């Protein structure tokens, strides 16, 4: 591998630019004030007086500032035009002070010279109603926002700022959604919700993921407290051990969109005012404390860029070489770059070693990489740089070399060791001779030696060696025993072993997984049964549970810290279905699902995925042995059939660790904070003793108990469901019967009425017979039997009454007794005011018997009267029966 360094002339860099972002009134100014903080204690602050809060109904009118996002907060015109008397405690669009932290945007150019192993403060603002602090570490940037009466909002971004290189860092907070955004050189950084930890197991036991390597998770600064004297204090720096340059610091009230952030850096403009005027800028009016030094930096220096050209080997096709460039944190040479003499010289390699057939030298970006579904074929062409200029060649053709554009100072993490001998964080450096090395801040270095690479440190003599490798990135086995190494050839001695340990050097974020070849894929793609790495390493060595040495599944887990015996064994029971319950069998057969939950501090979960069940074999761990017993724990042991059993766990991102000691970059979760859940599906038959005198209004109780057999004295069952019942998850209900809804009588047509009544009688009789055969059988009378007998009896009485009414209606002469019964009440038939109703049958019969028409009318009126009488008697009797029936069903009588 060879390279050339020319930071000012590298492709994509800008060598000139003007002030922008409303920072400089003179467009021709090419310098901007900045400060050097450290290495001793250093801080630079500015204190301003916050204007008094006036509850005036006519506050200033809010106008959207140029460059502010249309969906975010804006800045009032009066505030934008007055930087000196700023008040960023006040919400735009009104004069009332909001207790919540308002939206804001802060940007600055940052160059890191040195960072300690812990995070250090970079920027802080303390006002009357809110405060914000920003800290930087070797692995990222942390932000904390606190408003009066609010919980602190903490955010962490894996924005690994390189050494000795300027980066334009912007942080934008949206108060409505409580969202923080981070941009580095205009590129958004993903929010990292979990903590990267480089501590040893012993240190983790003490701190319990309280710190990340290079940064505390609690980034609250002890010197930050809300100011009660109505002043606002803005500071940069505030610690020892670090050495940082800051320049072009600007603070806006509201959210500035991405385009304006890029233009506001001044690297894209030519001096014009392209962004809203900031509320606060870094200048020589700030008060210094400790080792601070104000400096001026040119726009050329801030925006010059640090991209370098590197020639990578061995030979490969387009996709292989592009992957190598991406592994190094860069990409292939841009296809639109001008082929300058310096570029052609580097692309040729030493002694034209990179010039292949046809004069082809290096692949360029813009070619087809292919996907899992769409493969690159021999007909596909990719751009290539040759001795004759830009051209195309088959993407599957192998070139001896390719040129990558990488950033000088890109941060890499070395996974797989405990950090006692070597650093965890390394920065890519390419010197003027074209030699690439990876340097750590603690004296460690990874450098090229012959055909391999060596990891060494200036504080001790121990070395680890990577044999015969083109690049040290990715997951590879390093030799840790120098006695088995031929130092001259950097190969194992004859007959020696190549035992060592796996180390992973990668620029991937901790939210990503580094493949064996160094390719970065989302960490959620790890072990998802879908291949994402080109070398398929994302589906290798998959495991969910990692056990401590000497783990024995026979012994139950010990108590967790601050947990006393007996410990809770949480359970949940769901009934999926129930077979028909019969008195002949005398039992109830159920399909039951039981879920048991407990903790095991002896295990560690690896790469748990969020919002899904992470399954693993129950044979790996101790699981409760539960036995079903009839009655209340003192009955006979029941024969059960386990048809399903599995174990799983859920992820909790807030407590997961990312130890750098794991070469597979696993996200680890301790068993004492993540519960184990064991599901068992069981068919169980429970004996029952039925008491059916009150059937179907009875309640039968069939008791089944579960006993813990393999840890009876150390754990007690605790139910996680509220209430006294368990869910029944089947729509089919057993022991259901039919109910007669209504009884009706009519007078119009005897044939229809009597046929309906007889049909109902037959249906009820058949229903009663069918129910008796299919229902529970008892030697005694049940309430359901009483109900059917009464309904059939009422139906029979209705048939008799309808027959009697029909006889009265069509009789030529009525007995006097029946007439006297009808006339027991006030005379109805002799009433002059009453006009009797004459149906068709009466009219026809009066015509047929004109001499006896009055008798027909009297018969109809008597029948009608008896119909009303029978209706009252039957309904009254039915109501009395139903009342007493309900009393019996409720057990009152």
PDB file of N, CA and C in Angstrom, residues 48-55 79 82-90 95-97 125 128-129 229-232:
ATOM      1  N   UNK A  48     -23.735  37.762  30.098  1.00  0.00           N
ATOM      2  CA  UNK A  48     -24.590  38.857  29.638  1.00  0.00           C
ATOM      3  C   UNK A  48     -25.790  38.958  30.549  1.00  0.00           C
ATOM      4  N   UNK A  49     -26.398  40.118  30.579  1.00  0.00           N
ATOM      5  CA  UNK A  49     -27.568  40.355  31.416  1.00  0.00           C
ATOM      6  C   UNK A  49     -28.823  40.039  30.633  1.00  0.00           C
ATOM      7  N   UNK A  50     -29.660  39.208  31.225  1.00  0.00           N
ATOM      8  CA  UNK A  50     -30.921  38.866  30.588  1.00  0.00           C
ATOM      9  C   UNK A  50     -31.936  39.967  30.839  1.00  0.00           C
ATOM     10  N   UNK A  51     -32.601  40.512  29.811  1.00  0.00           N
ATOM     11  CA  UNK A  51     -33.596  41.564  30.013  1.00  0.00           C
ATOM     12  C   UNK A  51     -34.720  41.082  30.917  1.00  0.00           C
ATOM     13  N   UNK A  52     -35.328  41.996  31.686  1.00  0.00           N
ATOM     14  CA  UNK A  52     -36.425  41.594  32.560  1.00  0.00           C
ATOM     15  C   UNK A  52     -37.601  41.070  31.758  1.00  0.00           C
ATOM     16  N   UNK A  53     -38.307  40.134  32.340  1.00  0.00           N
ATOM     17  CA  UNK A  53     -39.455  39.505  31.688  1.00  0.00           C
ATOM     18  C   UNK A  53     -40.678  40.377  31.902  1.00  0.00           C
ATOM     19  N   UNK A  54     -41.334  40.761  30.833  1.00  0.00           N
ATOM     20  CA  UNK A  54     -42.521  41.584  30.913  1.00  0.00           C
ATOM     21  C   UNK A  54     -43.689  40.826  30.307  1.00  0.00           C
ATOM     22  N   UNK A  55     -44.730  40.695  31.071  1.00  0.00           N
ATOM     23  CA  UNK A  55     -45.917  39.999  30.602  1.00  0.00           C
ATOM     24  C   UNK A  55     -46.793  40.964  29.813  1.00  0.00           C
ATOM     25  N   UNK A  79     -34.523  40.532  17.688  1.00  0.00           N
ATOM     26  CA  UNK A  79     -33.454  39.751  18.314  1.00  0.00           C
ATOM     27  C   UNK A  79     -32.331  39.483  17.339  1.00  0.00           C
ATOM     28  N   UNK A  82     -29.946  42.391  16.933  1.00  0.00           N
ATOM     29  CA  UNK A  82     -29.247  42.903  18.114  1.00  0.00           C
ATOM     30  C   UNK A  82     -28.529  41.754  18.790  1.00  0.00           C
ATOM     31  N   UNK A  83     -27.269  41.562  18.464  1.00  0.00           N
ATOM     32  CA  UNK A  83     -26.503  40.464  19.037  1.00  0.00           C
ATOM     33  C   UNK A  83     -26.057  40.788  20.446  1.00  0.00           C
ATOM     34  N   UNK A  84     -25.722  42.015  20.704  1.00  0.00           N
ATOM     35  CA  UNK A  84     -25.158  42.368  21.999  1.00  0.00           C
ATOM     36  C   UNK A  84     -26.144  42.207  23.135  1.00  0.00           C
ATOM     37  N   UNK A  85     -27.441  42.497  22.902  1.00  0.00           N
ATOM     38  CA  UNK A  85     -28.426  42.402  23.982  1.00  0.00           C
ATOM     39  C   UNK A  85     -29.304  41.181  23.737  1.00  0.00           C
ATOM     40  N   UNK A  86     -28.670  40.028  23.618  1.00  0.00           N
ATOM     41  CA  UNK A  86     -29.431  38.814  23.327  1.00  0.00           C
ATOM     42  C   UNK A  86     -30.090  38.279  24.583  1.00  0.00           C
ATOM     43  N   UNK A  87     -31.172  37.568  24.393  1.00  0.00           N
ATOM     44  CA  UNK A  87     -31.881  36.906  25.490  1.00  0.00           C
ATOM     45  C   UNK A  87     -32.430  35.599  24.963  1.00  0.00           C
ATOM     46  N   UNK A  88     -31.646  34.565  25.060  1.00  0.00           N
ATOM     47  CA  UNK A  88     -32.073  33.287  24.502  1.00  0.00           C
ATOM     48  C   UNK A  88     -32.922  32.500  25.470  1.00  0.00           C
ATOM     49  N   UNK A  89     -33.270  33.095  26.626  1.00  0.00           N
ATOM     50  CA  UNK A  89     -34.245  32.455  27.507  1.00  0.00           C
ATOM     51  C   UNK A  89     -35.666  32.690  27.028  1.00  0.00           C
ATOM     52  N   UNK A  90     -35.876  33.698  26.183  1.00  0.00           N
ATOM     53  CA  UNK A  90     -37.217  34.121  25.822  1.00  0.00           C
ATOM     54  C   UNK A  90     -37.687  33.389  24.578  1.00  0.00           C
ATOM     55  N   UNK A  95     -43.341  37.522  24.948  1.00  0.00           N
ATOM     56  CA  UNK A  95     -42.389  38.063  25.906  1.00  0.00           C
ATOM     57  C   UNK A  95     -42.336  37.262  27.177  1.00  0.00           C
ATOM     58  N   UNK A  96     -43.095  36.181  27.249  1.00  0.00           N
ATOM     59  CA  UNK A  96     -43.075  35.369  28.460  1.00  0.00           C
ATOM     60  C   UNK A  96     -41.922  34.391  28.407  1.00  0.00           C
ATOM     61  N   UNK A  97     -41.299  34.195  29.531  1.00  0.00           N
ATOM     62  CA  UNK A  97     -40.200  33.232  29.618  1.00  0.00           C
ATOM     63  C   UNK A  97     -40.775  31.839  29.773  1.00  0.00           C
ATOM     64  N   UNK A 125     -23.951  26.430  28.276  1.00  0.00           N
ATOM     65  CA  UNK A 125     -24.731  27.661  28.427  1.00  0.00           C
ATOM     66  C   UNK A 125     -25.620  27.503  29.650  1.00  0.00           C
ATOM     67  N   UNK A 128     -31.457  31.511  32.855  1.00  0.00           N
ATOM     68  CA  UNK A 128     -32.383  31.621  33.981  1.00  0.00           C
ATOM     69  C   UNK A 128     -33.306  30.422  34.053  1.00  0.00           C
ATOM     70  N   UNK A 129     -33.743  29.933  32.912  1.00  0.00           N
ATOM     71  CA  UNK A 129     -34.736  28.866  32.893  1.00  0.00           C
ATOM     72  C   UNK A 129     -34.244  27.577  32.271  1.00  0.00           C
ATOM     73  N   UNK A 229     -29.588  35.373  39.275  1.00  0.00           N
ATOM     74  CA  UNK A 229     -29.357  36.817  39.168  1.00  0.00           C
ATOM     75  C   UNK A 229     -29.689  37.354  37.781  1.00  0.00           C
ATOM     76  N   UNK A 230     -30.469  36.560  37.014  1.00  0.00           N
ATOM     77  CA  UNK A 230     -30.956  36.966  35.703  1.00  0.00           C
ATOM     78  C   UNK A 230     -29.820  37.267  34.735  1.00  0.00           C
ATOM     79  N   UNK A 231     -28.763  36.475  34.822  1.00  0.00           N
ATOM     80  CA  UNK A 231     -27.659  36.582  33.874  1.00  0.00           C
ATOM     81  C   UNK A 231     -27.575  35.305  33.062  1.00  0.00           C
ATOM     82  N   UNK A 232     -26.943  35.398  31.915  1.00  0.00           N
ATOM     83  CA  UNK A 232     -26.700  34.263  31.048  1.00  0.00           C
ATOM     84  C   UNK A 232     -25.201  34.097  30.902  1.00  0.00           C
TER      85      UNK A 232
END
